[in-house]
Structure formats: structure tokens, C-alpha cells
């Protein structure tokens, strides 16, 4: 069924192997399939050139000034440059403590630079990591700050830096001072109780990482709180009519549109990406196989999957998503397209016990990866649709076409400061970071399915 397309891709890739400088063992094997989806295009196995990625890194750093821009960039740097140190790495929680030396493979210098910058500009007396009218956004820098504190003993020039006090104050502010709904959902805004889907990317991953970092002494309540905040937010923002999240609820104004990323689409992208970071963090703790936390992981997988499975139904012919996915009058947005492609690649590379069986697969009910747990008591896993992964590849192709190879800017992006408008100059900090995340997730997916295919030989 898939042989002809796979064979064609292999033949073309084989002929291009020299010019692409790809070692033969990295070419896709003949039995390559991922979740019953064949490689949709040749470019599915062609990376974005490193010089262009370096331009994108530079552009993102040049224009990232707001708290959430810096926090998002720190995560993008971590995933693209130091993947083994991220929560998606094989041993990402806790990460290595020795990061000293420029030739150290765990040298997280770009992430540390952002943490040090945040410390340098933080006003005296502040209880958050960044002066901001948002509760959630400053917390996006929390993981970078925790990593800086975790590794500072290996960096003599920075061993005197106090990262611990600011990060504790940030956590305390979020948990104990910030406004909340009556049922405990932490407000995204500081001046009123208002819930934004963006919050899911900014704050729960920080809370989860804070609770998980000092293993084996895992702070169970913090890790579970990160999940519970997502659950509470979903109760307010999930629109069951279309299977997507609304952008803003409660407060002096609301936004019921299904924003893709920074716009409505990005809102769904922020939410799904945050869920996966919490899921990956939780899975790497000693709590990961306890029934309560295994159930939480399944919820997070299902909630992220329902977003991507539903949102790709609105994909445009060129591979992009609209700023408000369900509103055909809105513009095509590259930022949300890149972010949601990254989420889809991450979902496709989850361990099998977290992502469920492939569509239409016959599953042996006697197989149980956790024999001490009654799997029937856990939430049923929602499979990632084959069409969703195909859509992510088409989206990545679209992003590659929209990247300016001369200056590194991604074109046709939403204005991050006015989420219903397109960015006039096309220079979006978070859009640049999303491209880095997309490529990092694509690399993770590619390595995962290559390993799966090699295991089947």
C-alpha cells in the first residue's frame, strides 16, 4: 500500500545523499512507517539548513523582549540546541549538572544567557521573574532559571548568582498571591481573574519542573498541581462543539474564537504544547507510574491529541492554519502553523504506552506495560490520526517556503501584541521561536521512527 511512495522517496534520497551530506545509516529504511503514515513528501526528511536555523536563532534573540518571548525562546533554544537536557530528552529530568566548558555537549549557554539577562534586569523588590501585568507570562522563564540554579556549581564565573530566591518568589506568587477562580484556577492576569489559553504554556510547565527537578525527592503536590491547573482551564476554555479551546474566558472581556497560536490558533497551540511539556516532565519522575499520575498523563495526551486532531481539519490547501481556525475570514498564520506542527511531531513520537495504538490496530488486551496497575481503570487513550501527522508534514513544508533564507524571518505571522491582526513587518519573536521548536520536534520524530524501523529489522 505504501511501498511505491516509500521506494520513490528512498531512491530520491539515496541519489541526494551526497549533496545532503547525510550518512547512509540516517536515511529512512525501507520499512519506514510512522503510525500507519508513509512519508508524504521528499522534504519530510530534509532538514532546515543549519545556517538558516542560526539566522532564525539570531532574529529571535534580537526581538525577544517581553517575558513570554524570552521564556519561549529559552525553551526553543533548549529543545533545538540541547535536546538531551530538555524534558523531551531521554534523561531530561533531572538534567546533567555539569555544563561547564564550551565543548561540553550539555553546555546550555544560550539558555543560561537568557536566565542571566532576566536576573540582571529584574527590579529590586520584585516578586516575579519579570515585571509584567501578567501572572502567567513571567513564569515562562522559570525553567531556564531552575536550570541555571541546578547547574551553577559547574560555572565558576556565575556560581555567585542568586537564581534560587527569584524562582522561589515566582512560585510563591503564582500559587499563593495571584488571583484565582472560586474553584482554584490561577488567573493569567494580575489585575483581574481572567483565563487565557496562553497560560498553559507559561506556568504549568514551570510548576511541574520545579516539583520534579530534585529527584528522587519529587514534590508530588506541585507536579499534580501543574496537571490540575490544565484540567481547570480546560473546564472553562474547551469548546466541545468544535473540539478546540477558546482563547479568553472571564474578566472584563472574553474571546470565544478558536485561536490557533498567538491568535486563536496560537491559543490552541500554546495549550497543547504546554500539556506536552507537563506530560513529559511527569513521565520522567518517580511518580510517573503511580496510578494517579499515569491517569493524569493519559488525560494530558488525550487533551493535546484532541486539539491537533480537530484543528488540522481546518488546514488550508497551502498547509497553513488560519489565525482563528474556524473563521474562514481570518488570515493565514505561519506562527500557529509552526507551533501546532511541533506539537503533532511530539505526539507522534511519544512512547507507545502514552500515545495509544495506531488507528485500526488490533491490540492484545493481555499486554500490560504496567502489570501492577489495572489499566482498565485509566482513561482510554485517543490515537493521533494518521491525517494529523500528514498535516504536520504539509505544515512544515509551508513554513519552509515562508522562511526568508536571506534574513531568517518567517512571513505571514500574527501580531503577538494584537492577536486579531497580522504583523505588519512580519517580525514576530515567538514565530521565530516556534520554527526552532518545530524543527526540534521534527528531529525527535525522525529519530524516533528511524529507531522504530531499525528495531523491526
Tab-separated table of C-alpha atoms in Angstrom:
chain	number	residue	atom	x	y	z
A	1	UNK	CA	0.000	0.000	0.000
A	2	UNK	CA	2.811	2.360	0.890
A	3	UNK	CA	5.632	0.671	-0.976
A	4	UNK	CA	5.650	2.777	-4.116
A	5	UNK	CA	5.824	6.138	-2.341
A	6	UNK	CA	8.375	4.904	0.167
A	7	UNK	CA	10.512	3.400	-2.585
A	8	UNK	CA	10.368	6.606	-4.570
A	9	UNK	CA	11.371	8.660	-1.561
A	10	UNK	CA	14.240	6.302	-0.789
A	11	UNK	CA	15.520	6.391	-4.362
A	12	UNK	CA	15.474	10.183	-4.472
A	13	UNK	CA	17.025	10.470	-1.038
A	14	UNK	CA	19.659	7.949	-1.994
A	15	UNK	CA	20.597	9.948	-5.075
A	16	UNK	CA	20.764	13.106	-2.991
A	17	UNK	CA	22.645	11.545	-0.083
A	18	UNK	CA	25.964	13.012	-1.086
A	19	UNK	CA	24.737	16.527	-1.670
A	20	UNK	CA	22.700	16.451	1.542
A	21	UNK	CA	25.729	15.201	3.455
A	22	UNK	CA	23.580	12.603	5.231
A	23	UNK	CA	25.277	9.386	6.326
A	24	UNK	CA	23.649	6.335	4.796
A	25	UNK	CA	22.521	4.961	8.163
A	26	UNK	CA	20.403	8.084	8.658
A	27	UNK	CA	18.392	7.533	5.514
A	28	UNK	CA	14.888	6.164	6.093
A	29	UNK	CA	14.853	2.341	5.945
A	30	UNK	CA	12.561	0.555	3.539
A	31	UNK	CA	10.115	-0.496	6.256
A	32	UNK	CA	9.665	3.069	7.456
A	33	UNK	CA	6.173	3.969	8.542
A	34	UNK	CA	5.043	6.142	11.432
A	35	UNK	CA	1.635	5.475	12.985
A	36	UNK	CA	0.488	3.978	9.658
A	37	UNK	CA	1.519	7.109	7.777
A	38	UNK	CA	4.048	6.998	4.986
A	39	UNK	CA	6.438	9.836	4.225
A	40	UNK	CA	4.182	12.361	2.443
A	41	UNK	CA	6.856	14.347	0.609
A	42	UNK	CA	10.568	14.271	-0.066
A	43	UNK	CA	11.031	17.309	2.183
A	44	UNK	CA	9.728	15.292	5.130
A	45	UNK	CA	13.281	14.004	5.500
A	46	UNK	CA	15.157	17.141	4.526
A	47	UNK	CA	16.187	19.344	7.465
A	48	UNK	CA	16.179	23.109	7.508
A	49	UNK	CA	19.727	24.193	6.728
A	50	UNK	CA	21.830	24.962	9.794
A	51	UNK	CA	22.893	28.427	8.528
A	52	UNK	CA	19.217	29.345	8.183
A	53	UNK	CA	18.467	27.966	11.642
A	54	UNK	CA	21.281	30.112	13.000
A	55	UNK	CA	19.721	33.156	11.363
A	56	UNK	CA	16.398	32.277	12.981
A	57	UNK	CA	18.072	31.920	16.380
A	58	UNK	CA	19.653	35.337	15.955
A	59	UNK	CA	16.445	37.019	14.811
A	60	UNK	CA	14.516	35.536	17.709
A	61	UNK	CA	17.066	36.838	20.218
A	62	UNK	CA	17.189	40.249	18.543
A	63	UNK	CA	13.473	40.916	19.041
A	64	UNK	CA	12.528	38.894	22.140
A	65	UNK	CA	11.977	41.459	24.883
A	66	UNK	CA	8.738	40.583	26.686
A	67	UNK	CA	8.631	37.975	29.452
A	68	UNK	CA	6.807	35.312	27.437
A	69	UNK	CA	9.005	35.936	24.401
A	70	UNK	CA	12.141	35.300	26.445
A	71	UNK	CA	10.631	32.270	28.170
A	72	UNK	CA	9.507	30.787	24.872
A	73	UNK	CA	12.896	31.436	23.315
A	74	UNK	CA	14.663	29.763	26.245
A	75	UNK	CA	12.579	26.632	25.697
A	76	UNK	CA	13.193	26.788	21.934
A	77	UNK	CA	16.957	27.040	22.481
A	78	UNK	CA	16.818	24.120	24.895
A	79	UNK	CA	14.908	21.875	22.503
A	80	UNK	CA	16.867	22.693	19.336
A	81	UNK	CA	20.395	23.013	20.758
A	82	UNK	CA	20.429	20.867	23.896
A	83	UNK	CA	17.612	18.333	23.339
A	84	UNK	CA	19.045	15.818	25.794
A	85	UNK	CA	18.661	18.458	28.536
A	86	UNK	CA	15.004	19.187	27.755
A	87	UNK	CA	12.037	17.317	29.203
A	88	UNK	CA	11.756	15.561	25.838
A	89	UNK	CA	15.271	14.140	26.216
A	90	UNK	CA	15.919	10.587	27.325
A	91	UNK	CA	17.134	11.729	30.746
A	92	UNK	CA	15.936	15.319	30.771
A	93	UNK	CA	14.608	15.364	34.349
A	94	UNK	CA	16.813	15.949	36.153
A	95	UNK	CA	19.314	17.153	33.558
A	96	UNK	CA	23.080	16.900	33.848
A	97	UNK	CA	24.547	19.257	36.455
A	98	UNK	CA	27.912	19.787	34.776
A	99	UNK	CA	27.510	22.226	31.884
A	100	UNK	CA	30.878	23.939	32.101
A	101	UNK	CA	33.172	24.294	29.093
A	102	UNK	CA	32.388	25.336	25.555
A	103	UNK	CA	32.951	21.806	24.275
A	104	UNK	CA	30.588	20.258	26.833
A	105	UNK	CA	27.670	18.595	24.969
A	106	UNK	CA	25.400	19.766	27.800
A	107	UNK	CA	26.583	23.368	27.589
A	108	UNK	CA	23.268	25.227	27.731
A	109	UNK	CA	24.925	28.591	27.160
A	110	UNK	CA	22.096	30.142	25.137
A	111	UNK	CA	19.542	29.222	27.801
A	112	UNK	CA	21.771	30.487	30.608
A	113	UNK	CA	22.299	33.783	28.810
A	114	UNK	CA	18.556	34.424	28.937
A	115	UNK	CA	18.344	33.458	32.612
A	116	UNK	CA	21.215	35.812	33.440
A	117	UNK	CA	19.613	38.589	31.415
A	118	UNK	CA	16.373	38.198	33.363
A	119	UNK	CA	18.287	38.375	36.659
A	120	UNK	CA	20.175	41.474	35.529
A	121	UNK	CA	17.070	43.487	34.622
A	122	UNK	CA	14.834	42.276	37.473
A	123	UNK	CA	13.896	45.234	39.689
A	124	UNK	CA	14.816	45.097	43.364
A	125	UNK	CA	11.820	44.002	45.400
A	126	UNK	CA	10.034	42.239	42.560
A	127	UNK	CA	8.258	39.008	43.476
A	128	UNK	CA	8.126	37.757	39.878
A	129	UNK	CA	10.890	36.945	37.414
A	130	UNK	CA	9.879	39.817	35.163
A	131	UNK	CA	7.882	42.990	35.681
A	132	UNK	CA	4.662	42.254	33.853
A	133	UNK	CA	0.914	42.746	34.120
A	134	UNK	CA	0.511	39.024	33.611
A	135	UNK	CA	0.585	36.318	36.251
A	136	UNK	CA	1.429	33.551	33.825
A	137	UNK	CA	3.955	35.064	31.427
A	138	UNK	CA	6.877	35.758	33.821
A	139	UNK	CA	6.718	32.126	34.963
A	140	UNK	CA	7.677	31.092	31.430
A	141	UNK	CA	11.268	31.963	32.391
A	142	UNK	CA	11.085	29.637	35.369
A	143	UNK	CA	12.501	26.509	33.743
A	144	UNK	CA	15.537	28.406	32.431
A	145	UNK	CA	16.067	29.895	35.892
A	146	UNK	CA	15.760	26.495	37.569
A	147	UNK	CA	18.298	25.041	35.132
A	148	UNK	CA	20.666	27.920	35.799
A	149	UNK	CA	20.416	27.273	39.545
A	150	UNK	CA	20.751	23.500	39.091
A	151	UNK	CA	23.984	23.815	37.096
A	152	UNK	CA	25.653	26.894	38.578
A	153	UNK	CA	28.234	24.949	40.598
A	154	UNK	CA	29.825	23.920	37.279
A	155	UNK	CA	30.086	27.553	36.175
A	156	UNK	CA	32.591	29.285	38.497
A	157	UNK	CA	32.047	32.731	36.979
A	158	UNK	CA	28.338	32.546	37.778
A	159	UNK	CA	28.360	30.474	40.960
A	160	UNK	CA	27.595	33.618	42.988
A	161	UNK	CA	24.380	34.353	41.073
A	162	UNK	CA	21.238	34.007	43.152
A	163	UNK	CA	18.702	32.217	40.992
A	164	UNK	CA	17.045	30.390	43.873
A	165	UNK	CA	15.431	33.374	45.590
A	166	UNK	CA	13.751	34.821	42.476
A	167	UNK	CA	12.442	31.437	41.348
A	168	UNK	CA	11.024	30.683	44.808
A	169	UNK	CA	9.362	34.080	44.880
A	170	UNK	CA	7.871	33.481	41.450
A	171	UNK	CA	6.437	30.142	42.525
A	172	UNK	CA	5.058	31.614	45.721
A	173	UNK	CA	3.422	34.471	43.853
A	174	UNK	CA	1.730	32.158	41.355
A	175	UNK	CA	0.466	29.712	43.956
A	176	UNK	CA	-0.358	31.985	46.887
A	177	UNK	CA	-0.856	35.580	45.737
A	178	UNK	CA	-2.213	35.588	42.191
A	179	UNK	CA	-5.991	35.925	41.713
A	180	UNK	CA	-7.907	32.663	41.300
A	181	UNK	CA	-11.342	31.461	40.316
A	182	UNK	CA	-13.577	30.031	43.023
A	183	UNK	CA	-12.522	26.502	42.048
A	184	UNK	CA	-8.802	27.323	42.083
A	185	UNK	CA	-7.790	28.145	38.500
A	186	UNK	CA	-4.923	30.647	38.675
A	187	UNK	CA	-5.650	33.818	36.708
A	188	UNK	CA	-3.432	34.633	33.746
A	189	UNK	CA	-3.839	38.321	34.517
A	190	UNK	CA	-2.838	40.088	37.730
A	191	UNK	CA	-5.438	42.883	37.749
A	192	UNK	CA	-8.468	40.613	37.443
A	193	UNK	CA	-9.481	36.969	37.282
A	194	UNK	CA	-9.160	36.121	33.613
A	195	UNK	CA	-8.140	32.844	31.986
A	196	UNK	CA	-6.100	32.788	28.774
A	197	UNK	CA	-5.145	29.617	26.917
A	198	UNK	CA	-1.576	31.009	26.716
A	199	UNK	CA	-1.237	30.336	30.453
A	200	UNK	CA	-0.974	26.585	29.857
A	201	UNK	CA	2.401	27.010	28.146
A	202	UNK	CA	3.737	29.638	30.532
A	203	UNK	CA	3.016	28.393	34.047
A	204	UNK	CA	2.136	24.674	34.480
A	205	UNK	CA	5.440	23.507	32.888
A	206	UNK	CA	7.325	25.675	35.390
A	207	UNK	CA	5.351	24.310	38.346
A	208	UNK	CA	5.862	20.729	37.148
A	209	UNK	CA	9.591	21.202	36.578
A	210	UNK	CA	10.028	22.837	39.980
A	211	UNK	CA	8.358	19.844	41.595
A	212	UNK	CA	10.246	17.230	39.576
A	213	UNK	CA	13.798	18.576	39.489
A	214	UNK	CA	15.222	17.293	42.754
A	215	UNK	CA	14.600	13.610	42.215
A	216	UNK	CA	14.195	11.253	43.983
A	217	UNK	CA	12.681	13.870	46.292
A	218	UNK	CA	9.801	14.752	43.985
A	219	UNK	CA	7.308	17.307	45.251
A	220	UNK	CA	4.186	15.347	44.419
A	221	UNK	CA	1.743	18.166	45.131
A	222	UNK	CA	3.495	20.580	42.771
A	223	UNK	CA	3.663	18.066	39.934
A	224	UNK	CA	-0.009	17.254	40.329
A	225	UNK	CA	-0.909	20.950	40.592
A	226	UNK	CA	0.552	21.538	37.141
A	227	UNK	CA	-1.845	18.946	35.742
A	228	UNK	CA	-4.770	20.195	37.815
A	229	UNK	CA	-4.389	23.750	36.530
A	230	UNK	CA	-4.644	22.437	32.969
A	231	UNK	CA	-7.727	20.450	33.938
A	232	UNK	CA	-9.361	23.531	35.475
A	233	UNK	CA	-8.511	25.719	32.477
A	234	UNK	CA	-9.922	23.141	30.117
A	235	UNK	CA	-13.219	23.221	32.014
A	236	UNK	CA	-13.505	26.922	31.199
A	237	UNK	CA	-11.992	27.127	27.720
A	238	UNK	CA	-12.715	23.881	25.886
A	239	UNK	CA	-15.465	24.228	23.270
A	240	UNK	CA	-16.971	20.777	22.800
A	241	UNK	CA	-18.822	21.924	19.672
A	242	UNK	CA	-15.595	22.023	17.665
A	243	UNK	CA	-13.152	20.220	19.960
A	244	UNK	CA	-10.888	23.264	20.335
A	245	UNK	CA	-10.045	25.792	23.022
A	246	UNK	CA	-11.386	29.308	23.208
A	247	UNK	CA	-8.805	31.989	23.828
A	248	UNK	CA	-10.016	34.001	26.842
A	249	UNK	CA	-12.702	33.480	29.491
A	250	UNK	CA	-13.931	35.620	32.398
A	251	UNK	CA	-12.807	39.126	33.247
A	252	UNK	CA	-13.636	42.428	31.588
A	253	UNK	CA	-13.549	40.937	28.085
A	254	UNK	CA	-13.558	37.489	26.545
A	255	UNK	CA	-12.505	35.935	23.261
A	256	UNK	CA	-14.557	32.922	22.229
A	257	UNK	CA	-12.670	32.435	18.965
A	258	UNK	CA	-10.595	29.313	18.418
A	259	UNK	CA	-7.218	30.986	18.214
A	260	UNK	CA	-4.540	28.857	16.634
A	261	UNK	CA	-1.492	30.273	18.412
A	262	UNK	CA	-0.895	33.899	19.267
A	263	UNK	CA	-4.184	34.440	17.664
A	264	UNK	CA	-6.906	31.860	18.145
A	265	UNK	CA	-4.797	29.170	16.517
A	266	UNK	CA	-1.839	30.024	18.718
A	267	UNK	CA	-4.065	29.788	21.772
A	268	UNK	CA	-4.689	26.160	20.887
A	269	UNK	CA	-1.004	25.729	20.098
A	270	UNK	CA	0.061	27.263	23.425
A	271	UNK	CA	-2.329	24.959	25.284
A	272	UNK	CA	-1.324	21.735	23.511
A	273	UNK	CA	2.407	22.494	23.724
A	274	UNK	CA	2.144	23.245	27.438
A	275	UNK	CA	0.284	19.994	28.032
A	276	UNK	CA	3.062	18.001	26.379
A	277	UNK	CA	5.771	19.691	28.443
A	278	UNK	CA	3.926	18.800	31.646
A	279	UNK	CA	3.292	15.266	30.375
A	280	UNK	CA	6.965	14.764	29.508
A	281	UNK	CA	8.073	16.167	32.873
A	282	UNK	CA	5.668	13.975	34.810
A	283	UNK	CA	6.665	10.889	32.837
A	284	UNK	CA	10.322	11.315	33.825
A	285	UNK	CA	9.673	11.428	37.563
A	286	UNK	CA	9.476	8.616	40.071
A	287	UNK	CA	5.757	9.417	40.240
A	288	UNK	CA	5.235	8.616	36.569
A	289	UNK	CA	3.973	5.088	37.089
A	290	UNK	CA	1.681	5.699	40.034
A	291	UNK	CA	-1.975	5.221	39.020
A	292	UNK	CA	-2.953	8.834	39.756
A	293	UNK	CA	-0.118	10.218	37.678
A	294	UNK	CA	-0.437	7.683	34.881
A	295	UNK	CA	-4.084	8.698	34.591
A	296	UNK	CA	-3.032	12.362	34.538
A	297	UNK	CA	-0.554	11.654	31.745
A	298	UNK	CA	-3.264	9.971	29.708
A	299	UNK	CA	-5.544	12.961	30.205
A	300	UNK	CA	-2.816	15.322	29.007
A	301	UNK	CA	-2.090	13.152	25.974
A	302	UNK	CA	-5.783	12.954	25.138
A	303	UNK	CA	-6.367	16.694	25.544
A	304	UNK	CA	-3.406	17.583	23.349
A	305	UNK	CA	-4.408	14.983	20.771
A	306	UNK	CA	-7.992	16.228	20.575
A	307	UNK	CA	-6.654	19.699	19.767
A	308	UNK	CA	-4.369	18.611	16.933
A	309	UNK	CA	-6.797	16.038	15.528
A	310	UNK	CA	-9.513	18.684	15.372
A	311	UNK	CA	-7.523	21.719	14.318
A	312	UNK	CA	-5.878	20.110	11.291
A	313	UNK	CA	-9.359	19.607	9.837
A	314	UNK	CA	-9.193	23.355	9.120
A	315	UNK	CA	-5.808	23.213	7.358
A	316	UNK	CA	-5.636	25.339	4.224
A	317	UNK	CA	-4.557	23.975	0.812
A	318	UNK	CA	-1.082	25.517	1.225
A	319	UNK	CA	-0.561	23.679	4.523
A	320	UNK	CA	-1.177	26.627	6.819
A	321	UNK	CA	-3.755	27.294	9.518
A	322	UNK	CA	-5.889	30.395	9.799
A	323	UNK	CA	-5.365	32.731	12.736
A	324	UNK	CA	-8.806	31.729	14.016
A	325	UNK	CA	-9.043	28.152	12.854
A	326	UNK	CA	-12.794	28.019	12.414
A	327	UNK	CA	-13.223	31.504	10.912
A	328	UNK	CA	-12.561	31.489	7.148
A	329	UNK	CA	-12.456	35.295	7.059
A	330	UNK	CA	-9.226	35.435	9.087
A	331	UNK	CA	-5.730	35.382	7.621
A	332	UNK	CA	-3.293	32.509	7.227
A	333	UNK	CA	-0.892	32.443	10.185
A	334	UNK	CA	2.558	30.891	9.977
A	335	UNK	CA	3.231	31.177	13.723
A	336	UNK	CA	0.428	28.880	14.817
A	337	UNK	CA	1.110	26.557	11.904
A	338	UNK	CA	4.686	26.007	13.093
A	339	UNK	CA	3.732	25.589	16.755
A	340	UNK	CA	0.965	23.071	16.080
A	341	UNK	CA	3.219	21.122	13.713
A	342	UNK	CA	5.745	20.856	16.548
A	343	UNK	CA	3.070	19.555	18.923
A	344	UNK	CA	1.977	16.962	16.372
A	345	UNK	CA	5.526	15.686	15.850
A	346	UNK	CA	5.961	15.407	19.624
A	347	UNK	CA	2.730	13.451	19.960
A	348	UNK	CA	3.754	11.104	17.162
A	349	UNK	CA	6.999	10.295	18.979
A	350	UNK	CA	5.534	9.591	22.415
A	351	UNK	CA	6.222	6.145	23.868
A	352	UNK	CA	3.529	3.703	22.771
A	353	UNK	CA	2.008	3.344	26.242
A	354	UNK	CA	1.370	7.093	26.261
A	355	UNK	CA	0.035	7.554	22.745
A	356	UNK	CA	-2.181	4.516	22.285
A	357	UNK	CA	-2.308	2.031	19.401
A	358	UNK	CA	-2.182	3.090	15.746
A	359	UNK	CA	-5.517	3.640	14.077
A	360	UNK	CA	-7.333	0.375	13.244
A	361	UNK	CA	-4.680	-1.689	15.042
A	362	UNK	CA	-5.503	-4.982	16.716
A	363	UNK	CA	-4.408	-4.729	20.345
A	364	UNK	CA	-3.711	-7.727	22.544
A	365	UNK	CA	-5.639	-6.962	25.764
A	366	UNK	CA	-3.330	-9.262	27.744
A	367	UNK	CA	-0.347	-6.974	27.134
A	368	UNK	CA	0.112	-4.561	30.021
A	369	UNK	CA	3.214	-2.327	30.297
A	370	UNK	CA	2.335	-1.710	33.960
A	371	UNK	CA	1.352	-5.096	35.449
A	372	UNK	CA	0.850	-3.597	38.914
A	373	UNK	CA	-1.851	-1.249	37.592
A	374	UNK	CA	-5.327	-2.145	36.409
A	375	UNK	CA	-5.170	-0.435	33.024
A	376	UNK	CA	-8.953	-0.669	32.665
A	377	UNK	CA	-9.272	1.990	35.359
A	378	UNK	CA	-7.260	4.529	33.351
A	379	UNK	CA	-8.629	6.935	30.729
A	380	UNK	CA	-8.770	5.401	27.253
A	381	UNK	CA	-6.063	6.801	25.018
A	382	UNK	CA	-7.087	8.840	21.978
A	383	UNK	CA	-4.912	7.875	18.978
A	384	UNK	CA	-3.271	10.541	16.880
A	385	UNK	CA	-4.977	10.421	13.497
A	386	UNK	CA	-2.718	9.499	10.574
A	387	UNK	CA	-4.108	12.564	8.827
A	388	UNK	CA	-2.800	14.757	11.648
A	389	UNK	CA	0.778	13.676	11.113
A	390	UNK	CA	0.387	14.122	7.370
A	391	UNK	CA	-0.940	17.616	8.067
A	392	UNK	CA	2.087	18.411	10.233
A	393	UNK	CA	4.422	17.485	7.380
A	394	UNK	CA	2.467	19.687	4.981
A	395	UNK	CA	2.567	22.475	7.560
A	396	UNK	CA	6.340	22.144	7.886
A	397	UNK	CA	6.655	22.330	4.102
A	398	UNK	CA	4.588	25.521	4.204
A	399	UNK	CA	6.818	27.027	6.900
A	400	UNK	CA	9.949	26.200	4.930
A	401	UNK	CA	8.507	28.017	1.918
A	402	UNK	CA	7.644	31.067	4.012
A	403	UNK	CA	11.072	31.408	5.601
A	404	UNK	CA	13.201	34.163	4.108
A	405	UNK	CA	16.505	32.419	3.515
A	406	UNK	CA	18.337	35.744	3.362
A	407	UNK	CA	17.329	37.258	6.687
A	408	UNK	CA	15.683	34.386	8.563
A	409	UNK	CA	12.276	35.965	9.131
A	410	UNK	CA	9.109	33.884	8.908
A	411	UNK	CA	6.475	35.598	6.767
A	412	UNK	CA	2.696	35.870	7.247
A	413	UNK	CA	2.569	35.843	11.038
A	414	UNK	CA	0.029	37.119	13.554
A	415	UNK	CA	0.830	40.273	15.518
A	416	UNK	CA	1.703	38.948	19.005
A	417	UNK	CA	0.566	42.211	20.588
A	418	UNK	CA	-2.737	42.438	18.739
A	419	UNK	CA	-3.844	38.874	18.216
A	420	UNK	CA	-6.554	39.542	15.635
A	421	UNK	CA	-4.174	41.328	13.255
A	422	UNK	CA	-1.339	40.248	11.031
A	423	UNK	CA	2.136	41.517	11.910
A	424	UNK	CA	2.811	44.476	9.626
A	425	UNK	CA	6.578	43.995	9.325
A	426	UNK	CA	6.495	40.215	9.623
A	427	UNK	CA	8.949	40.193	12.537
A	428	UNK	CA	7.457	38.090	15.319
A	429	UNK	CA	9.663	36.937	18.225
A	430	UNK	CA	7.544	33.931	19.080
A	431	UNK	CA	7.099	32.897	15.448
A	432	UNK	CA	10.879	32.577	15.141
A	433	UNK	CA	10.955	30.500	18.324
A	434	UNK	CA	8.140	28.311	17.025
A	435	UNK	CA	10.177	27.452	13.930
A	436	UNK	CA	13.022	26.281	16.173
A	437	UNK	CA	10.568	24.191	18.212
A	438	UNK	CA	9.052	22.730	15.069
A	439	UNK	CA	12.433	21.650	13.752
A	440	UNK	CA	13.463	20.238	17.129
A	441	UNK	CA	10.231	18.232	17.334
A	442	UNK	CA	10.653	17.054	13.739
A	443	UNK	CA	14.163	15.832	14.595
A	444	UNK	CA	12.763	13.979	17.584
A	445	UNK	CA	10.068	12.370	15.442
A	446	UNK	CA	12.574	11.419	12.731
A	447	UNK	CA	14.983	9.839	15.204
A	448	UNK	CA	12.117	8.010	16.878
A	449	UNK	CA	10.732	6.384	13.749
A	450	UNK	CA	14.191	5.546	12.424
A	451	UNK	CA	14.853	3.724	15.665
A	452	UNK	CA	11.467	2.004	15.492
A	453	UNK	CA	12.139	0.882	11.936
A	454	UNK	CA	15.621	-0.389	12.837
A	455	UNK	CA	14.122	-2.336	15.739
A	456	UNK	CA	11.778	-4.082	13.319
A	457	UNK	CA	14.579	-5.303	11.053
